[in-house]
Tab-separated table of C-alpha atoms in Angstrom:
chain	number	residue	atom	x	y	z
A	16	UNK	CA	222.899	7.856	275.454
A	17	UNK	CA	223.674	10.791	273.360
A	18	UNK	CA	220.545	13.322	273.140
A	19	UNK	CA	220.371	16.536	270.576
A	20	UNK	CA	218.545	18.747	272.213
A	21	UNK	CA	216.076	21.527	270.518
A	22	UNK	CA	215.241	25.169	270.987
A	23	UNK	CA	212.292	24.936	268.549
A	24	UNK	CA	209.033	22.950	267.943
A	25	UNK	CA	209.628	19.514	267.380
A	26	UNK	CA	208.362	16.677	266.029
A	27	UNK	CA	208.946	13.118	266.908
A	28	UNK	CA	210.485	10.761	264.261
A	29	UNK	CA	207.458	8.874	264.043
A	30	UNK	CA	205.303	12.060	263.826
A	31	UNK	CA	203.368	10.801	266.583
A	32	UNK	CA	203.891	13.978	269.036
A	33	UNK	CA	204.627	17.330	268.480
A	34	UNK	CA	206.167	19.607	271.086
A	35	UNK	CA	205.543	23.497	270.901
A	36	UNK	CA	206.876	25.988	273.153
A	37	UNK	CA	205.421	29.116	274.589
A	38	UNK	CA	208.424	31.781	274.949
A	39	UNK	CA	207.998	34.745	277.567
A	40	UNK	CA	210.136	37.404	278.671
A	41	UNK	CA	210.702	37.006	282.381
A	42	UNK	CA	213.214	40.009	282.365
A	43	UNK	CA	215.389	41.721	280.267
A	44	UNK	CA	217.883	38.537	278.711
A	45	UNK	CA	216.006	35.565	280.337
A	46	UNK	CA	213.008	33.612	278.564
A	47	UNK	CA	211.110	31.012	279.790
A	48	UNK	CA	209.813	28.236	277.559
A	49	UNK	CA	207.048	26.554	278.392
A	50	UNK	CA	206.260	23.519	276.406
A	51	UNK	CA	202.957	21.500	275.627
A	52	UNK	CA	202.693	18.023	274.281
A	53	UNK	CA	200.465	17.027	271.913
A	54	UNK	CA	199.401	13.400	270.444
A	55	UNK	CA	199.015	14.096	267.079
A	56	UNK	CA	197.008	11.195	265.758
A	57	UNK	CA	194.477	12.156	268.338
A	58	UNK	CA	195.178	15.815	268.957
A	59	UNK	CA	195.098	15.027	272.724
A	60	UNK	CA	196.950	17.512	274.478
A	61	UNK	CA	199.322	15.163	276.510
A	62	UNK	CA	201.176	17.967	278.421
A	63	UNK	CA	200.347	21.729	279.025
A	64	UNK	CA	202.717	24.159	280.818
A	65	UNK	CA	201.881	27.103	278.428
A	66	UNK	CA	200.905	30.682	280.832
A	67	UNK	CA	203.236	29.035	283.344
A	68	UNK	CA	206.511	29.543	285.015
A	69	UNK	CA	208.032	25.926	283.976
A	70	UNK	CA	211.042	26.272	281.652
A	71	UNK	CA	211.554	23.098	279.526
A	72	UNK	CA	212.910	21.682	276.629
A	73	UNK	CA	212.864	18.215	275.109
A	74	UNK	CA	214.710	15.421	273.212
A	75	UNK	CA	213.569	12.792	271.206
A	76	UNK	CA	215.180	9.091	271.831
A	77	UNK	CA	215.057	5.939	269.058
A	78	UNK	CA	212.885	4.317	271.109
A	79	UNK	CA	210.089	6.427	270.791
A	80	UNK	CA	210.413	8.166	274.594
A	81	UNK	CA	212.010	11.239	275.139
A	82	UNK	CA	214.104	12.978	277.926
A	83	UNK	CA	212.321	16.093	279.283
A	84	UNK	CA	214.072	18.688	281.800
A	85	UNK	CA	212.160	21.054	283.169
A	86	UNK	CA	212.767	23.964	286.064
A	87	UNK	CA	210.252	26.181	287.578
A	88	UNK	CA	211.095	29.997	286.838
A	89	UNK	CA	213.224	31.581	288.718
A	90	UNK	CA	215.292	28.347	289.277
A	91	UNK	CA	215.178	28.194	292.611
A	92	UNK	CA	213.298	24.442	292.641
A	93	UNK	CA	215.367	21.574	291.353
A	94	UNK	CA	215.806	20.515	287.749
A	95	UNK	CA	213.146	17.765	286.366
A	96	UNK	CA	215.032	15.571	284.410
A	97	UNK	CA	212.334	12.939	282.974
A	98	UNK	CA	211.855	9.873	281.194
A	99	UNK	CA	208.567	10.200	279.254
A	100	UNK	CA	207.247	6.985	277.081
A	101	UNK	CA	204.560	8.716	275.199
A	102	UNK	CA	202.881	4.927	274.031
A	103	UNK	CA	202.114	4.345	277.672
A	104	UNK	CA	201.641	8.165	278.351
A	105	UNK	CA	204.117	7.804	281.390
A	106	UNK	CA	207.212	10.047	282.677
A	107	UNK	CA	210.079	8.783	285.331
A	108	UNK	CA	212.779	10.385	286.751
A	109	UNK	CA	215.956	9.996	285.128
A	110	UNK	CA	217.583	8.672	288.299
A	111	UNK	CA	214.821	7.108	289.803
A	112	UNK	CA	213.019	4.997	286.931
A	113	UNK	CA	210.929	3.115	289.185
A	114	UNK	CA	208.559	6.201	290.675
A	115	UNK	CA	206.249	6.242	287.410
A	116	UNK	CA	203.508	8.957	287.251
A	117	UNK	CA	200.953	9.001	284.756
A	118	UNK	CA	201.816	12.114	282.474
A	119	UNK	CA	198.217	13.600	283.598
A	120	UNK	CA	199.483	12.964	287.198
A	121	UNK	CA	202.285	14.530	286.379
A	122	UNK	CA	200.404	17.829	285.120
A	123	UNK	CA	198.585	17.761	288.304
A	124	UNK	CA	201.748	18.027	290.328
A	125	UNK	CA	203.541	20.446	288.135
A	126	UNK	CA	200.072	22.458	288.471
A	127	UNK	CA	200.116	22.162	291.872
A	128	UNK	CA	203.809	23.985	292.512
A	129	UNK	CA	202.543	26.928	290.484
Protein backbone atom coordinates (compact mmCIF):
# COMPACT_ATOMS: atom_id res chain seq x y z
CA UNK A 1 0.00 0.00 0.00
CA UNK A 2 2.03 2.95 -0.88
CA UNK A 3 0.90 6.21 1.20
CA UNK A 4 2.26 10.01 0.43
CA UNK A 5 2.25 11.47 3.39
CA UNK A 6 1.61 15.44 4.09
CA UNK A 7 3.06 18.16 6.25
CA UNK A 8 0.22 20.57 5.35
CA UNK A 9 -3.63 20.84 5.39
CA UNK A 10 -5.18 18.42 3.33
CA UNK A 11 -7.99 17.65 1.62
CA UNK A 12 -9.43 14.35 0.70
CA UNK A 13 -9.86 13.47 -3.04
CA UNK A 14 -13.42 13.49 -2.73
CA UNK A 15 -13.39 16.81 -0.78
CA UNK A 16 -15.32 15.19 1.79
CA UNK A 17 -12.78 15.91 4.85
CA UNK A 18 -10.34 18.33 5.41
CA UNK A 19 -7.46 17.89 7.83
CA UNK A 20 -5.78 21.06 9.47
CA UNK A 21 -2.99 21.06 11.76
CA UNK A 22 -2.20 23.14 14.77
CA UNK A 23 1.80 23.60 14.90
CA UNK A 24 3.48 24.48 18.39
CA UNK A 25 6.87 24.89 19.48
CA UNK A 26 7.58 22.32 22.15
CA UNK A 27 11.32 23.45 22.30
CA UNK A 28 13.80 24.93 20.36
CA UNK A 29 13.81 22.44 16.81
CA UNK A 30 10.80 20.19 17.75
CA UNK A 31 7.03 21.01 16.73
CA UNK A 32 4.16 19.25 17.49
CA UNK A 33 1.24 19.02 15.08
CA UNK A 34 -1.85 18.51 16.23
CA UNK A 35 -4.47 17.74 13.72
CA UNK A 36 -8.41 18.10 13.63
CA UNK A 37 -10.77 16.44 11.25
CA UNK A 38 -13.45 17.96 9.81
CA UNK A 39 -16.57 16.60 7.61
CA UNK A 40 -16.92 19.12 5.26
CA UNK A 41 -20.37 18.60 3.85
CA UNK A 42 -21.55 18.93 7.38
CA UNK A 43 -18.82 20.93 9.05
CA UNK A 44 -18.85 18.32 11.88
CA UNK A 45 -15.70 18.37 13.55
CA UNK A 46 -14.85 14.56 13.33
CA UNK A 47 -11.51 14.76 15.26
CA UNK A 48 -9.96 17.48 17.58
CA UNK A 49 -6.42 17.26 19.05
CA UNK A 50 -5.73 21.05 18.58
CA UNK A 51 -4.18 22.71 22.37
CA UNK A 52 -2.90 19.16 22.84
CA UNK A 53 0.26 17.24 23.09
CA UNK A 54 -0.69 14.56 20.19
CA UNK A 55 1.65 14.84 17.19
CA UNK A 56 -0.01 13.50 13.97
CA UNK A 57 -0.09 13.51 10.48
CA UNK A 58 -2.30 11.87 7.88
CA UNK A 59 -2.63 10.12 4.46
CA UNK A 60 -5.31 9.81 2.24
CA UNK A 61 -6.03 6.12 0.64
CA UNK A 62 -8.28 5.43 -2.84
CA UNK A 63 -10.70 4.03 -0.91
CA UNK A 64 -11.82 6.90 0.80
CA UNK A 65 -10.07 5.93 4.49
CA UNK A 66 -6.96 7.17 5.50
CA UNK A 67 -3.91 6.02 7.63
CA UNK A 68 -3.41 8.26 10.70
CA UNK A 69 -0.19 8.01 13.09
CA UNK A 70 -0.22 9.77 15.93
CA UNK A 71 2.30 10.02 19.21
CA UNK A 72 1.72 11.83 22.36
CA UNK A 73 4.48 14.64 22.91
CA UNK A 74 7.35 13.86 24.22
CA UNK A 75 7.26 10.35 22.56
CA UNK A 76 7.51 8.45 25.30
CA UNK A 77 3.85 6.51 24.61
CA UNK A 78 3.73 4.29 21.57
CA UNK A 79 3.02 5.33 18.01
CA UNK A 80 -0.88 5.22 16.86
CA UNK A 81 -0.85 3.92 13.62
CA UNK A 82 -4.72 3.94 12.50
CA UNK A 83 -7.08 2.91 10.02
CA UNK A 84 -9.82 5.60 9.88
CA UNK A 85 -13.00 5.03 7.36
CA UNK A 86 -14.44 8.44 7.58
CA UNK A 87 -18.11 7.05 5.81
CA UNK A 88 -18.59 4.95 8.89
CA UNK A 89 -16.72 7.53 11.15
CA UNK A 90 -14.52 4.55 12.51
CA UNK A 91 -10.57 4.17 13.19
CA UNK A 92 -8.62 0.59 13.72
CA UNK A 93 -5.33 -0.17 14.42
CA UNK A 94 -3.18 -0.88 11.64
CA UNK A 95 -2.20 -4.27 13.07
CA UNK A 96 -5.14 -5.07 14.82
CA UNK A 97 -8.18 -4.25 12.35
CA UNK A 98 -10.66 -5.98 14.32
CA UNK A 99 -10.63 -3.58 17.72
CA UNK A 100 -12.91 -0.79 15.99
CA UNK A 101 -13.61 2.41 18.04
CA UNK A 102 -15.98 4.89 17.04
CA UNK A 103 -13.80 8.03 16.03
CA UNK A 104 -15.73 9.99 19.01
CA UNK A 105 -14.60 7.01 21.21
CA UNK A 106 -11.54 7.42 20.01
CA UNK A 107 -11.35 11.28 21.04
CA UNK A 108 -12.46 10.24 24.38
CA UNK A 109 -9.48 7.99 24.87
CA UNK A 110 -6.93 10.20 23.28
CA UNK A 111 -8.55 12.92 25.76
CA UNK A 112 -8.25 10.81 28.43
CA UNK A 113 -4.13 10.23 28.18
CA UNK A 114 -3.75 14.00 28.18
Amino acid sequence: MAVSLSFGDQTSPDGLIRIEYDWCQMKPSCWVRSPRITRLDTGEILLDLWGTNWDGIAAFLSDGSSILYLQEYPGITPKLKLRVDWQNATAAPIDFPNRQESIAELQLRLMNRN
